[in-house]
Amino acid sequence: MAGIEAALTVLESLKLGDCFTYTLYANKYNCNRSTLSKRHRGVQEARTTKLANGRLLNNAQERQLVQYIHDLVGRGLPLSRPMIRN
């Protein structure tokens, strides 16, 4: 995916009104033309961004929850959903 990121960087650096074709930059940076066009116009976002926005916990919160669960198991407590939710 480095190619599409590089192409987007170049497209963002163009001045307003500069003529360009997505095909030229897609071929130059070896990425899909339609994906490049959609990302540049803001119609489509990167898969990693989309997945991160749909998560209920961020990475730090997820690590804390996993550590909490490991601590409970280490104490010999049986796990239940209400314990984990709190």
mmCIF file of C-alpha atoms in Angstrom:
data_model
loop_
_atom_site.group_PDB
_atom_site.id
_atom_site.type_symbol
_atom_site.label_atom_id
_atom_site.label_comp_id
_atom_site.label_asym_id
_atom_site.label_seq_id
_atom_site.Cartn_x
_atom_site.Cartn_y
_atom_site.Cartn_z
ATOM 1 C CA MET A 1 0.000 0.000 0.000
ATOM 2 C CA ALA A 2 2.987 2.312 0.065
ATOM 3 C CA GLY A 3 2.386 3.159 -3.593
ATOM 4 C CA ILE A 4 -1.070 4.571 -3.046
ATOM 5 C CA GLU A 5 0.092 6.590 -0.034
ATOM 6 C CA ALA A 6 2.920 8.085 -2.100
ATOM 7 C CA ALA A 7 0.518 8.898 -4.937
ATOM 8 C CA LEU A 8 -1.908 10.562 -2.527
ATOM 9 C CA THR A 9 0.922 12.649 -1.079
ATOM 10 C CA VAL A 10 1.857 13.865 -4.553
ATOM 11 C CA LEU A 11 -1.768 14.592 -5.458
ATOM 12 C CA GLU A 12 -2.283 16.564 -2.251
ATOM 13 C CA SER A 13 0.810 18.661 -3.015
ATOM 14 C CA LEU A 14 -0.557 19.761 -6.410
ATOM 15 C CA LYS A 15 -1.844 23.307 -6.620
ATOM 16 C CA LEU A 16 -5.535 23.960 -7.043
ATOM 17 C CA GLY A 17 -6.309 24.058 -10.740
ATOM 18 C CA ASP A 18 -3.339 21.913 -11.832
ATOM 19 C CA CYS A 19 -4.314 19.411 -14.504
ATOM 20 C CA PHE A 20 -3.608 15.752 -13.761
ATOM 21 C CA THR A 21 -4.949 12.314 -14.533
ATOM 22 C CA TYR A 22 -5.404 9.588 -11.967
ATOM 23 C CA THR A 23 -4.259 7.040 -14.544
ATOM 24 C CA LEU A 24 -0.843 8.696 -14.856
ATOM 25 C CA TYR A 25 -0.204 8.657 -11.105
ATOM 26 C CA ALA A 26 -1.732 5.197 -10.639
ATOM 27 C CA ASN A 27 0.628 3.759 -13.248
ATOM 28 C CA LYS A 28 3.608 5.687 -11.879
ATOM 29 C CA TYR A 29 3.061 4.485 -8.293
ATOM 30 C CA ASN A 30 1.707 1.039 -9.243
ATOM 31 C CA CYS A 31 -1.714 1.288 -7.609
ATOM 32 C CA ASN A 32 -5.339 0.939 -8.668
ATOM 33 C CA ARG A 33 -6.673 4.014 -10.482
ATOM 34 C CA SER A 34 -10.214 3.853 -9.113
ATOM 35 C CA THR A 35 -9.019 3.339 -5.532
ATOM 36 C CA LEU A 36 -6.620 6.273 -5.888
ATOM 37 C CA SER A 37 -9.417 8.462 -7.239
ATOM 38 C CA LYS A 38 -11.838 7.493 -4.470
ATOM 39 C CA ARG A 39 -9.283 8.027 -1.708
ATOM 40 C CA HIS A 40 -8.220 11.398 -3.124
ATOM 41 C CA ARG A 41 -11.829 12.595 -3.364
ATOM 42 C CA GLY A 42 -12.597 11.318 0.153
ATOM 43 C CA VAL A 43 -15.185 8.796 -1.014
ATOM 44 C CA GLN A 44 -13.262 5.797 0.322
ATOM 45 C CA GLU A 45 -10.902 5.494 3.270
ATOM 46 C CA ALA A 46 -8.123 3.027 3.974
ATOM 47 C CA ARG A 47 -9.242 -0.343 5.324
ATOM 48 C CA THR A 48 -7.170 0.070 8.495
ATOM 49 C CA THR A 49 -8.778 3.443 9.192
ATOM 50 C CA LYS A 50 -12.224 2.069 8.542
ATOM 51 C CA LEU A 51 -11.662 -0.893 10.866
ATOM 52 C CA ALA A 52 -10.200 1.303 13.605
ATOM 53 C CA ASN A 53 -13.230 3.612 13.508
ATOM 54 C CA GLY A 54 -15.622 0.680 13.911
ATOM 55 C CA ARG A 55 -13.975 -0.729 17.035
ATOM 56 C CA LEU A 56 -15.417 -0.224 20.495
ATOM 57 C CA LEU A 57 -12.021 -0.274 22.236
ATOM 58 C CA ASN A 58 -8.801 1.347 21.125
ATOM 59 C CA ASN A 59 -5.528 -0.603 21.307
ATOM 60 C CA ALA A 60 -4.586 0.678 24.772
ATOM 61 C CA GLN A 61 -7.998 -0.177 26.216
ATOM 62 C CA GLU A 62 -7.873 -3.617 24.632
ATOM 63 C CA ARG A 63 -4.446 -4.303 26.185
ATOM 64 C CA GLN A 64 -5.751 -3.189 29.596
ATOM 65 C CA LEU A 65 -8.761 -5.488 29.294
ATOM 66 C CA VAL A 66 -6.591 -8.453 28.319
ATOM 67 C CA GLN A 67 -4.256 -7.740 31.257
ATOM 68 C CA TYR A 68 -7.266 -7.528 33.602
ATOM 69 C CA ILE A 69 -8.541 -10.890 32.347
ATOM 70 C CA HIS A 70 -5.101 -12.469 32.804
ATOM 71 C CA ASP A 71 -4.961 -11.084 36.361
ATOM 72 C CA LEU A 72 -8.368 -12.587 37.184
ATOM 73 C CA VAL A 73 -7.355 -15.960 35.762
ATOM 74 C CA GLY A 74 -4.075 -15.779 37.685
ATOM 75 C CA ARG A 75 -6.012 -15.358 40.929
ATOM 76 C CA GLY A 76 -8.054 -18.445 40.107
ATOM 77 C CA LEU A 77 -11.334 -16.584 39.706
ATOM 78 C CA PRO A 78 -13.833 -17.976 37.207
ATOM 79 C CA LEU A 79 -14.555 -15.495 34.446
ATOM 80 C CA SER A 80 -18.024 -14.181 33.743
ATOM 81 C CA ARG A 81 -19.279 -11.491 31.388
ATOM 82 C CA PRO A 82 -20.419 -9.134 34.164
ATOM 83 C CA MET A 83 -16.927 -9.226 35.701
ATOM 84 C CA ILE A 84 -15.327 -8.294 32.400
ATOM 85 C CA ARG A 85 -17.861 -5.569 31.580
ATOM 86 C CA ASN A 86 -17.164 -3.762 34.850
#
